[in-house]
Amino acid sequence: MKPRFLVLTILAFIFLFPATDLIGQDKKQDKKLNYGNTIDVQVPYGRFQKADKNFFDDLQPFTGAGREKVPPTDLTEVRIGLLGPLEGSVLSPQGIQMLQGATLAMEEANEKGGYRGIPYKIFPHNDVGLWGAAANEVVKMNDEKVWAFIGTIDDINTHVALRVALKLELPMVNTGDPDPTLTETRIPWMIRCIADDRQSSYALVNYIYHVKKHSRIAVLRANNRYGRVGIMEFRDAALRYGYPLVLEIRYNDGETSFTTQIERMIKSSPDAVVLWGNAKETALILLQLRKMGMKQPVYGCDRLMSPVFLEIAGEEAEGVITTCQYNPTLDMPNLVAFNKNYEKRFGYEPDVFAAHAYDGMNIIIDAIDLAGLNRALMRDVMTDLKTLQGYQGITGEIIFDASWNDIGVIWMTEVRNGKFEFFPPPPFEQENLTGSIAAKKP
Amino acid sequence: MKKVITKISLRITILAIVILAGSFLGFKLVKKPLTSEEYPKTDQRISDKYSQGSLEESSNREGITKDTKPMPLYGNWQTFTKKNGLPADKAYCVRIDGDRVLVGTSAGLAVYENDKWRTYTVEDGLAHPGVLSIDVSELTGDVWIGTLGGLNRWSAGRFETFNQFNSGLANDVIYTVICDGKDVWVATGGGAGSYDTYTGQWGIYTERNAPMHEPWTYGVCAGGGKIFIAAWGGGVIEYTTKTQLFRDYIDPDGEMEIDLFTDDGVIHDITTGVTYADDILWVATYFGLSRYDGTRWKGYLDHDTGLISNFINFLKANGPVVWLCTDMGLCSFDGETWVTYQKKENSMEGKILITNGDDTKEIASSTSIAHEFVIGVDTQDDVIWISTSKGVSRGELLK
Amino acid sequence: MKKYLILIFIAGILIILVLARKPALNWSRQHVNYITAVEDHPLNCLSCHLYIQKEGIVAKLINADYLSPFNMAVSPDGSRLFVVAQEGNKLLVINTQTNKVIDKIDVGENPHSVIINNDGNTAFVSNQWADNIFEIDLSLLKIVDTIKTGSGPAGLALGADEKFLYVADSYSSEVSVIDLQTKTEIKRLMAGNNPVGTDISPAGNLLYITSRRTLPMPYGTPPMTELTVINTTTQRVKERKIFDNAYIMENVAFTPSGDMAIATLIRPKNLIPAIQIERGWMMTHGIGIIEPGDNGRIIQLLTDDPNSYYSDPFDIVITPDGEKAFVSHSGVDYITVIDLKAIRALLAESTPEMLDTYSNHLGISSRYVLKRIPTGANPKGLALSPEGEYLYVAERLEDRIAVISTEKMETINTIDLKGPSRITVARKGRRLLNNAGYTFHNQYACYTCHPDSHEDGLVYNMAGKDMGRNLANVQTLRDIGDIPPYKWNGKNSSIYKQDGMRFSTILTRTESFAFDELDALVAYIVTGIKNPPNLRYNPAGKLTAAQERGKKVFYRTHTNCGKEIPVKDRCFTCHPPPYFTNMLMVDVGTLSETDDYMLLDAPQLNNIYESAPYLHDGRAATLEELWTTYNDEDKHGVGNDMMKDQLNDLVEYLRSLRDAKYYIEDPEIYQASTHLKND
């Protein structure tokens, strides 16, 4: 080998294979480092400008006091709070499921002896109420001396609760609110063990625009924070693929006639329709848009994946595709046992909120087992991205990012023969999508 | 062999191996995400970065003296905890009121007067033991107390409670309360609120009548004929008292996970506090600090300024100086010079970091603040009080 | 033929009259019996129907405009007495040498107090129903300036250097601090509830302000009334002295040495069954003594005698030598003379436990009451001449000033203010309403629980046969002539019935009013009680933006979700203008365990802002609580869908409601369903 050749070979080796390639696994991690599992093409402003600061590159530590506190010795029960829409809300069925899922986990833990012989007990609080009731309820939980709490489903109530949790330094595990902004608050007292609407949107956008090759999408969403924030990531992702929505219109919860909105959708000539809202209204919309002659495929958010949706939409539900934060039909022993035990205990099947609350409660119980009865230490093990990273829950492997958001696997469903059939979302294909952007450019 | 391994090729090979090894190690060190345990302690982070000095050296204020007024330095810290009179170690807020100091703790209102602490709790009329914010009306001397369970007016010993059930208060969790003449403003879990003490009329400002995304507010301040509201997720809401009109200031990049340009507007939409003095609005977030002079915004982040941490719990401006309560210590800044007060780990000693541009000096201090997780601050004349995660501290201006 | 026809016609008429007499008499009897709830009230149409005329020529002929002297001040040289004529809206200037009225200055509506500066050249008059102070140049006897205040300016005090004027804002419960150089209000300090009386310490550094109503208290707890202490140097509230189990603290006076300040007060026992009236201590009356200083005591002593009460103490003055105090008792027409030496001796020898006992001790007054001096009807304000030799007493319902020799302790002269010379039926009724003579041992007058003919803010345990049940929140007397029925349970269909036999059986526990007295009392209640203007919340009839929004909520027919609100559950169904009551009985889901089942009379809402607490048993401390706390099932109007800002708007609108006269001809009035029948 000639020296020059050798030198060139080494230089080529250096420049063609960056050092990180040698690390192998690190290279893969780096590719995942975009916040929120965002592929390169979807990084905000990524193709134009590097941001001055990416806030979630690092973990936000909690540097406050509290780790030195000695656990009480006179406890007769270990109290865990639960904040949810338990009565008086359209979300109450889901809230009840959430409570039941958490209850089942607690009962199983108590059967195993609780925390060093002390039983766990849930202190449920209803988040439904006007005027920021969730804030007051978290204060009450703190007064009740809970060690951590689970909550809640509604976006607004969860945000309100989170801020109080920060002030009270009370660990919080969210198991039901997919609002992407929830974990973008840099509050080191909350983890979320359910995939958010960012993940759902990415999956839907990829499926709709890349797999199904649609390009004109009309969105009809709930006129509330759930609808507004939920569709936000979908809209941005679609736009970054080069497909601005052709229409985005709203309806109010409780509405039963959607003629006006559907007429506008028809005028926009969409390839497909995306619905973002609760099961009842979206099912009614589906019925009405079919009745008004719209034959386009219909996609929806995870809340469509509900028996209520199937019941109301009936045959028209066939072919509707949604996302779901887990797959309840997987043949995992712990999931199978959960489904069986839940149905035995409560008389009907668990839903997504029950399943995630079950995992959430178990995470809290594990944190207490590991750290003892000390809120700050419990927080440490829940947020260190080591101790509970990759937690094997009944909803699958839970992977937290630096904002303590669950960026684990998400699923998709399609209604076939009156049932939701689950399938994994197709992989993202950046190159083709980027190409499509180029193709779309005027 | 001789032909193959020439001097030049050997040199280049060695160089390449060095580059390769260096880049490998560099990537390994730089790219690996840090976990909380691996996160450097503040002492470590600072000492890596800054040169050393002593308190005596600081007396000449070399490097921080400006044309106008030198940055004040505080020391002789005295700390109070549960052991010497506070009802709880966790102190959310502090307010100097003439000869006394009012401290809001997690277990009641503590008042320091004549070298003694006295605690007021629910039995005395406090709305809730968790006292998050305190302000004193300059007009009447009445103390307004924001708690986790309502708002108190404490006037000459009488506690009057306002909550969302017996009054027009938006929500019972009061993150901030301030007095602006006869008006009292609150930032609550259910919106901002105003109370006109003359007419008894309450105002509620939410997404229904103000440019907020949601009714979550965290901080409020008054100045320049305006009220500024730190709206959680909504940036800063400005209310002009004369015209009763609102406008908002939000992060122009519209993304929660990044700041595209530091100086294009408020650093982040999740704002935690606002303060106004000398015609400057300062905005705290958990993502950095922003300054607004009425025309231009400027942002400050911890990676390229003397700001010790982006996580700012509270801030308060006094003249040209803004005091920042961060999770890594107490910070002061006058637009040019940063001064940070920290506690040495497992020690009663502290240190002061002074940063001017790229130049940073560390000064040892025989006393320190109670804890680096600072939550509240107030200054008056030559005295400063701070509330922290573990006790309150009183410091004196170093002459 | 024509003659016969006329005769036949007359005869026919006579026959008809003769034939109709008996049925007419029977009908009249039944009508009167129904209205009065007795069977022997005289059948005299005029006695009832003539004197309740509120407007028109007849009303003008049978009524008169009285002056009603209220508070007074003496010039520093003693040559002039200035008298506030509360209903005449005048400041009367009296020459104390001749005891004649020498001038009448028109002042604002319903003036309350007057104060003279040290030079004697300026007077300040508080116009309680105009929310301002008149500055009067006494050399010109003319108003030279008007200074705006808080709501309901009442008692006045000048700071020691006379640079600042302090005003007790009785309706907004504040103290306005007025800079007399700029003639502007510079701040307001929170006072007690319904502050009225003021006095400044001899050293000039402390200002004491009394208040009449209890502070807001947890439901079912005794009243607690504040005396506010203001440091005039810092112009901040220094202290709030609390008088437990007391209220209606009208006035306060410092002794010249400043060793004591003494306030008038009433000690009600409203939480025990009203059967205690016959036990002798339902309402007791006395003084509150404050020892200034950090450890000064607060003592309450009664001025009553065991079998004779001296109700409704109003004003107090202390002689320059600090030895005697004079207290006017407007409910029994007496002045009590108190020996302050004896008081000092009693306080010196008494332990806290003894003083606690004395606060309810009816016999202890014999230790310090020197004399009782009778006066004309309804003695109110008192004023001493500079040297203290004369005491002037405003006999409000006599339009007269009594002049008492403080040495002889007897009336030596009277000054006729030249009000109307005749006593009208309504005036007679007003005297009755203000006089405790018809209550067992003179314990209280109607006025005691209805100060200013309004209400006293307390809840009483009106013992019926089921003792301890059916607690009653005192209701205002304003406008009630037009809005029967009466009592919360609506059992009394007329004021006659309300104030007749049953009234004496349950409330006064003595003889009931004579029929002519009852006629007079009704005449006054129906014609003589005015609502104060609602200057605080609705000064000119133009609603604020919030009130306008609240009005829409009040008159809404659909919820926020668009669901129609059933007619019976709309605000304006039960509360239609002009009185904002449909005068029907309704169940709004507010009965408590201590209530017998009953429907409740929908109350009027005019000036509702000054009627806290709310609901029949007073359990709602604020208007907000009606919906946030006591309307779980939407029975008291559909409200649970409201956002908090909507509720605030609704409350703002309710606070804006003023006298019914503003709504009678209001073209905007929505037609309410007054025809609704009770189920």
PDB file of C-alpha atoms in Angstrom, chain A residues 2-192:
ATOM      1  CA  LYS A   2       1.380   3.332  -0.974  1.00  0.00           C
ATOM      2  CA  PRO A   3       1.799   5.804   1.784  1.00  0.00           C
ATOM      3  CA  ARG A   4      -0.307   8.335   0.035  1.00  0.00           C
ATOM      4  CA  PHE A   5      -3.032   5.793  -0.366  1.00  0.00           C
ATOM      5  CA  LEU A   6      -2.808   4.842   3.263  1.00  0.00           C
ATOM      6  CA  VAL A   7      -3.038   8.435   4.320  1.00  0.00           C
ATOM      7  CA  LEU A   8      -5.945   9.068   2.045  1.00  0.00           C
ATOM      8  CA  THR A   9      -7.628   5.953   3.296  1.00  0.00           C
ATOM      9  CA  ILE A  10      -7.270   7.074   6.873  1.00  0.00           C
ATOM     10  CA  LEU A  11      -8.453  10.562   6.021  1.00  0.00           C
ATOM     11  CA  ALA A  12     -11.397   9.168   4.137  1.00  0.00           C
ATOM     12  CA  PHE A  13     -12.128   6.959   7.100  1.00  0.00           C
ATOM     13  CA  ILE A  14     -12.085   9.978   9.363  1.00  0.00           C
ATOM     14  CA  PHE A  15     -14.256  12.185   7.226  1.00  0.00           C
ATOM     15  CA  LEU A  16     -16.636   9.663   5.736  1.00  0.00           C
ATOM     16  CA  PHE A  17     -17.329   7.917   9.021  1.00  0.00           C
ATOM     17  CA  PRO A  18     -17.719  10.430  11.809  1.00  0.00           C
ATOM     18  CA  ALA A  19     -16.409   9.386  15.161  1.00  0.00           C
ATOM     19  CA  THR A  20     -19.835   8.718  16.490  1.00  0.00           C
ATOM     20  CA  ASP A  21     -20.258   5.915  13.988  1.00  0.00           C
ATOM     21  CA  LEU A  22     -17.732   4.067  15.980  1.00  0.00           C
ATOM     22  CA  ILE A  23     -20.011   4.296  18.949  1.00  0.00           C
ATOM     23  CA  GLY A  24     -22.749   2.531  17.124  1.00  0.00           C
ATOM     24  CA  GLN A  25     -25.541   2.755  19.587  1.00  0.00           C
ATOM     25  CA  ASP A  26     -24.792   6.394  20.287  1.00  0.00           C
ATOM     26  CA  LYS A  27     -25.300   7.167  16.673  1.00  0.00           C
ATOM     27  CA  LYS A  28     -28.786   5.729  16.836  1.00  0.00           C
ATOM     28  CA  GLN A  29     -29.475   7.666  19.990  1.00  0.00           C
ATOM     29  CA  ASP A  30     -28.329  10.846  18.345  1.00  0.00           C
ATOM     30  CA  LYS A  31     -30.782  10.354  15.551  1.00  0.00           C
ATOM     31  CA  LYS A  32     -33.488  10.064  18.160  1.00  0.00           C
ATOM     32  CA  LEU A  33     -32.343  13.114  19.962  1.00  0.00           C
ATOM     33  CA  ASN A  34     -34.764  15.404  18.206  1.00  0.00           C
ATOM     34  CA  TYR A  35     -37.194  16.371  20.870  1.00  0.00           C
ATOM     35  CA  GLY A  36     -40.388  14.357  20.986  1.00  0.00           C
ATOM     36  CA  ASN A  37     -39.252  11.718  18.459  1.00  0.00           C
ATOM     37  CA  THR A  38     -39.483  14.383  15.833  1.00  0.00           C
ATOM     38  CA  ILE A  39     -37.895  13.413  12.577  1.00  0.00           C
ATOM     39  CA  ASP A  40     -35.475  15.899  11.084  1.00  0.00           C
ATOM     40  CA  VAL A  41     -37.851  17.229   8.527  1.00  0.00           C
ATOM     41  CA  GLN A  42     -40.376  17.993  11.240  1.00  0.00           C
ATOM     42  CA  VAL A  43     -38.075  19.950  13.516  1.00  0.00           C
ATOM     43  CA  PRO A  44     -39.509  23.447  13.847  1.00  0.00           C
ATOM     44  CA  TYR A  45     -37.616  25.853  11.592  1.00  0.00           C
ATOM     45  CA  GLY A  46     -35.114  23.019  11.195  1.00  0.00           C
ATOM     46  CA  ARG A  47     -34.609  23.587   7.500  1.00  0.00           C
ATOM     47  CA  PHE A  48     -34.107  27.317   7.891  1.00  0.00           C
ATOM     48  CA  GLN A  49     -32.577  28.218  11.197  1.00  0.00           C
ATOM     49  CA  LYS A  50     -30.916  26.532  14.113  1.00  0.00           C
ATOM     50  CA  ALA A  51     -32.648  27.486  17.320  1.00  0.00           C
ATOM     51  CA  ASP A  52     -30.719  29.532  19.854  1.00  0.00           C
ATOM     52  CA  LYS A  53     -31.838  27.073  22.500  1.00  0.00           C
ATOM     53  CA  ASN A  54     -33.385  23.620  22.592  1.00  0.00           C
ATOM     54  CA  PHE A  55     -34.905  23.543  26.019  1.00  0.00           C
ATOM     55  CA  PHE A  56     -35.284  19.833  26.458  1.00  0.00           C
ATOM     56  CA  ASP A  57     -31.775  18.753  25.617  1.00  0.00           C
ATOM     57  CA  ASP A  58     -31.058  18.487  29.321  1.00  0.00           C
ATOM     58  CA  LEU A  59     -32.963  17.325  32.344  1.00  0.00           C
ATOM     59  CA  GLN A  60     -34.270  20.016  34.595  1.00  0.00           C
ATOM     60  CA  PRO A  61     -33.000  19.116  38.057  1.00  0.00           C
ATOM     61  CA  PHE A  62     -34.842  19.782  41.254  1.00  0.00           C
ATOM     62  CA  THR A  63     -32.342  21.452  43.530  1.00  0.00           C
ATOM     63  CA  GLY A  64     -34.694  22.272  46.361  1.00  0.00           C
ATOM     64  CA  ALA A  65     -34.691  20.842  49.845  1.00  0.00           C
ATOM     65  CA  GLY A  66     -36.782  17.945  51.015  1.00  0.00           C
ATOM     66  CA  ARG A  67     -34.666  14.870  50.455  1.00  0.00           C
ATOM     67  CA  GLU A  68     -33.522  15.054  54.040  1.00  0.00           C
ATOM     68  CA  LYS A  69     -37.019  14.739  55.441  1.00  0.00           C
ATOM     69  CA  VAL A  70     -37.481  11.670  57.579  1.00  0.00           C
ATOM     70  CA  PRO A  71     -40.512   9.529  56.695  1.00  0.00           C
ATOM     71  CA  PRO A  72     -43.246   9.490  59.316  1.00  0.00           C
ATOM     72  CA  THR A  73     -43.357   6.450  61.538  1.00  0.00           C
ATOM     73  CA  ASP A  74     -46.969   6.554  62.620  1.00  0.00           C
ATOM     74  CA  LEU A  75     -48.722   5.994  59.311  1.00  0.00           C
ATOM     75  CA  THR A  76     -51.681   3.666  59.103  1.00  0.00           C
ATOM     76  CA  GLU A  77     -52.096   4.124  55.376  1.00  0.00           C
ATOM     77  CA  VAL A  78     -50.064   5.427  52.479  1.00  0.00           C
ATOM     78  CA  ARG A  79     -52.194   7.952  50.708  1.00  0.00           C
ATOM     79  CA  ILE A  80     -52.176   8.475  46.976  1.00  0.00           C
ATOM     80  CA  GLY A  81     -54.342  11.144  45.407  1.00  0.00           C
ATOM     81  CA  LEU A  82     -56.311  10.797  42.227  1.00  0.00           C
ATOM     82  CA  LEU A  83     -57.697  13.756  40.352  1.00  0.00           C
ATOM     83  CA  GLY A  84     -60.156  12.990  37.621  1.00  0.00           C
ATOM     84  CA  PRO A  85     -63.533  13.744  36.080  1.00  0.00           C
ATOM     85  CA  LEU A  86     -65.406  11.438  38.414  1.00  0.00           C
ATOM     86  CA  GLU A  87     -68.849  12.980  38.166  1.00  0.00           C
ATOM     87  CA  GLY A  88     -70.689  15.707  36.356  1.00  0.00           C
ATOM     88  CA  SER A  89     -68.619  15.673  33.174  1.00  0.00           C
ATOM     89  CA  VAL A  90     -68.816  14.232  29.695  1.00  0.00           C
ATOM     90  CA  LEU A  91     -65.468  12.659  30.560  1.00  0.00           C
ATOM     91  CA  SER A  92     -66.803  10.976  33.692  1.00  0.00           C
ATOM     92  CA  PRO A  93     -66.906   7.468  32.143  1.00  0.00           C
ATOM     93  CA  GLN A  94     -63.208   7.829  31.377  1.00  0.00           C
ATOM     94  CA  GLY A  95     -62.590   9.308  34.818  1.00  0.00           C
ATOM     95  CA  ILE A  96     -64.240   6.338  36.446  1.00  0.00           C
ATOM     96  CA  GLN A  97     -62.127   3.985  34.359  1.00  0.00           C
ATOM     97  CA  MET A  98     -59.056   5.884  35.456  1.00  0.00           C
ATOM     98  CA  LEU A  99     -60.017   5.553  39.095  1.00  0.00           C
ATOM     99  CA  GLN A 100     -60.754   1.870  38.670  1.00  0.00           C
ATOM    100  CA  GLY A 101     -57.472   1.166  36.922  1.00  0.00           C
ATOM    101  CA  ALA A 102     -55.586   2.877  39.710  1.00  0.00           C
ATOM    102  CA  THR A 103     -57.688   1.101  42.298  1.00  0.00           C
ATOM    103  CA  LEU A 104     -56.875  -2.280  40.822  1.00  0.00           C
ATOM    104  CA  ALA A 105     -53.155  -1.527  40.963  1.00  0.00           C
ATOM    105  CA  MET A 106     -53.487  -0.351  44.537  1.00  0.00           C
ATOM    106  CA  GLU A 107     -55.456  -3.414  45.585  1.00  0.00           C
ATOM    107  CA  GLU A 108     -52.899  -5.707  44.013  1.00  0.00           C
ATOM    108  CA  ALA A 109     -50.128  -3.858  45.829  1.00  0.00           C
ATOM    109  CA  ASN A 110     -52.011  -4.130  49.100  1.00  0.00           C
ATOM    110  CA  GLU A 111     -52.436  -7.848  48.577  1.00  0.00           C
ATOM    111  CA  LYS A 112     -48.670  -8.014  48.397  1.00  0.00           C
ATOM    112  CA  GLY A 113     -48.391  -6.226  51.706  1.00  0.00           C
ATOM    113  CA  GLY A 114     -48.668  -2.603  50.706  1.00  0.00           C
ATOM    114  CA  TYR A 115     -45.697  -0.494  51.602  1.00  0.00           C
ATOM    115  CA  ARG A 116     -43.842  -2.417  54.258  1.00  0.00           C
ATOM    116  CA  GLY A 117     -47.097  -3.664  55.669  1.00  0.00           C
ATOM    117  CA  ILE A 118     -48.919  -0.360  55.434  1.00  0.00           C
ATOM    118  CA  PRO A 119     -51.791  -0.413  52.961  1.00  0.00           C
ATOM    119  CA  TYR A 120     -52.101   2.093  50.161  1.00  0.00           C
ATOM    120  CA  LYS A 121     -55.254   4.134  49.946  1.00  0.00           C
ATOM    121  CA  ILE A 122     -56.535   6.285  47.108  1.00  0.00           C
ATOM    122  CA  PHE A 123     -57.954   9.720  47.881  1.00  0.00           C
ATOM    123  CA  PRO A 124     -60.092  10.519  44.852  1.00  0.00           C
ATOM    124  CA  HIS A 125     -60.922  14.106  43.933  1.00  0.00           C
ATOM    125  CA  ASN A 126     -63.268  15.302  41.262  1.00  0.00           C
ATOM    126  CA  ASP A 127     -61.680  17.798  38.910  1.00  0.00           C
ATOM    127  CA  VAL A 128     -64.996  18.855  37.489  1.00  0.00           C
ATOM    128  CA  GLY A 129     -66.095  22.214  38.583  1.00  0.00           C
ATOM    129  CA  LEU A 130     -65.959  25.716  37.433  1.00  0.00           C
ATOM    130  CA  TRP A 131     -63.343  28.241  38.119  1.00  0.00           C
ATOM    131  CA  GLY A 132     -60.114  26.286  38.413  1.00  0.00           C
ATOM    132  CA  ALA A 133     -61.462  23.642  40.765  1.00  0.00           C
ATOM    133  CA  ALA A 134     -58.517  21.375  39.989  1.00  0.00           C
ATOM    134  CA  ALA A 135     -56.147  23.780  41.737  1.00  0.00           C
ATOM    135  CA  ASN A 136     -58.194  23.701  44.893  1.00  0.00           C
ATOM    136  CA  GLU A 137     -58.472  19.933  44.779  1.00  0.00           C
ATOM    137  CA  VAL A 138     -54.712  19.480  44.618  1.00  0.00           C
ATOM    138  CA  VAL A 139     -54.367  21.762  47.621  1.00  0.00           C
ATOM    139  CA  LYS A 140     -56.885  19.590  49.426  1.00  0.00           C
ATOM    140  CA  MET A 141     -54.901  16.490  48.508  1.00  0.00           C
ATOM    141  CA  ASN A 142     -51.814  18.070  49.942  1.00  0.00           C
ATOM    142  CA  ASP A 143     -53.738  18.872  53.098  1.00  0.00           C
ATOM    143  CA  GLU A 144     -54.723  15.199  53.185  1.00  0.00           C
ATOM    144  CA  LYS A 145     -51.009  14.384  53.088  1.00  0.00           C
ATOM    145  CA  VAL A 146     -50.935  12.304  49.961  1.00  0.00           C
ATOM    146  CA  TRP A 147     -47.479  11.252  48.738  1.00  0.00           C
ATOM    147  CA  ALA A 148     -48.200  11.614  45.057  1.00  0.00           C
ATOM    148  CA  PHE A 149     -51.176  11.802  42.813  1.00  0.00           C
ATOM    149  CA  ILE A 150     -52.499  10.701  39.467  1.00  0.00           C
ATOM    150  CA  GLY A 151     -54.353  13.136  37.272  1.00  0.00           C
ATOM    151  CA  THR A 152     -56.091  14.008  35.134  1.00  0.00           C
ATOM    152  CA  ILE A 153     -57.670  13.834  31.646  1.00  0.00           C
ATOM    153  CA  ASP A 154     -58.875  17.293  30.774  1.00  0.00           C
ATOM    154  CA  ASP A 155     -56.054  19.518  29.454  1.00  0.00           C
ATOM    155  CA  ILE A 156     -56.967  22.599  31.395  1.00  0.00           C
ATOM    156  CA  ASN A 157     -57.446  20.817  34.677  1.00  0.00           C
ATOM    157  CA  THR A 158     -54.174  18.975  34.277  1.00  0.00           C
ATOM    158  CA  HIS A 159     -52.229  22.152  33.618  1.00  0.00           C
ATOM    159  CA  VAL A 160     -53.870  23.851  36.582  1.00  0.00           C
ATOM    160  CA  ALA A 161     -53.089  20.884  38.805  1.00  0.00           C
ATOM    161  CA  LEU A 162     -49.497  20.732  37.599  1.00  0.00           C
ATOM    162  CA  ARG A 163     -48.732  24.280  38.651  1.00  0.00           C
ATOM    163  CA  VAL A 164     -50.042  23.611  42.126  1.00  0.00           C
ATOM    164  CA  ALA A 165     -48.066  20.369  42.264  1.00  0.00           C
ATOM    165  CA  LEU A 166     -44.937  22.421  41.619  1.00  0.00           C
ATOM    166  CA  LYS A 167     -45.685  24.798  44.464  1.00  0.00           C
ATOM    167  CA  LEU A 168     -46.506  21.950  46.800  1.00  0.00           C
ATOM    168  CA  GLU A 169     -43.642  19.795  45.502  1.00  0.00           C
ATOM    169  CA  LEU A 170     -46.010  16.907  45.130  1.00  0.00           C
ATOM    170  CA  PRO A 171     -45.120  14.174  42.611  1.00  0.00           C
ATOM    171  CA  MET A 172     -47.671  13.891  39.860  1.00  0.00           C
ATOM    172  CA  VAL A 173     -48.150  11.154  37.334  1.00  0.00           C
ATOM    173  CA  ASN A 174     -50.299  11.971  34.372  1.00  0.00           C
ATOM    174  CA  THR A 175     -52.002   9.007  32.797  1.00  0.00           C
ATOM    175  CA  GLY A 176     -54.689  10.526  30.654  1.00  0.00           C
ATOM    176  CA  ASP A 177     -53.964  13.921  29.178  1.00  0.00           C
ATOM    177  CA  PRO A 178     -52.234  13.854  25.776  1.00  0.00           C
ATOM    178  CA  ASP A 179     -51.775  17.645  25.597  1.00  0.00           C
ATOM    179  CA  PRO A 180     -48.257  18.020  24.166  1.00  0.00           C
ATOM    180  CA  THR A 181     -47.633  21.256  26.047  1.00  0.00           C
ATOM    181  CA  LEU A 182     -48.223  19.637  29.413  1.00  0.00           C
ATOM    182  CA  THR A 183     -44.698  18.327  29.770  1.00  0.00           C
ATOM    183  CA  GLU A 184     -43.185  21.328  28.034  1.00  0.00           C
ATOM    184  CA  THR A 185     -43.437  23.348  31.196  1.00  0.00           C
ATOM    185  CA  ARG A 186     -40.114  22.285  32.669  1.00  0.00           C
ATOM    186  CA  ILE A 187     -41.731  21.419  35.976  1.00  0.00           C
ATOM    187  CA  PRO A 188     -39.654  18.629  37.484  1.00  0.00           C
ATOM    188  CA  TRP A 189     -42.503  17.152  39.479  1.00  0.00           C
ATOM    189  CA  MET A 190     -44.544  15.406  36.826  1.00  0.00           C
ATOM    190  CA  ILE A 191     -44.086  12.482  34.511  1.00  0.00           C
ATOM    191  CA  ARG A 192     -46.526  11.336  31.890  1.00  0.00           C
TER     192      ARG A 192
END
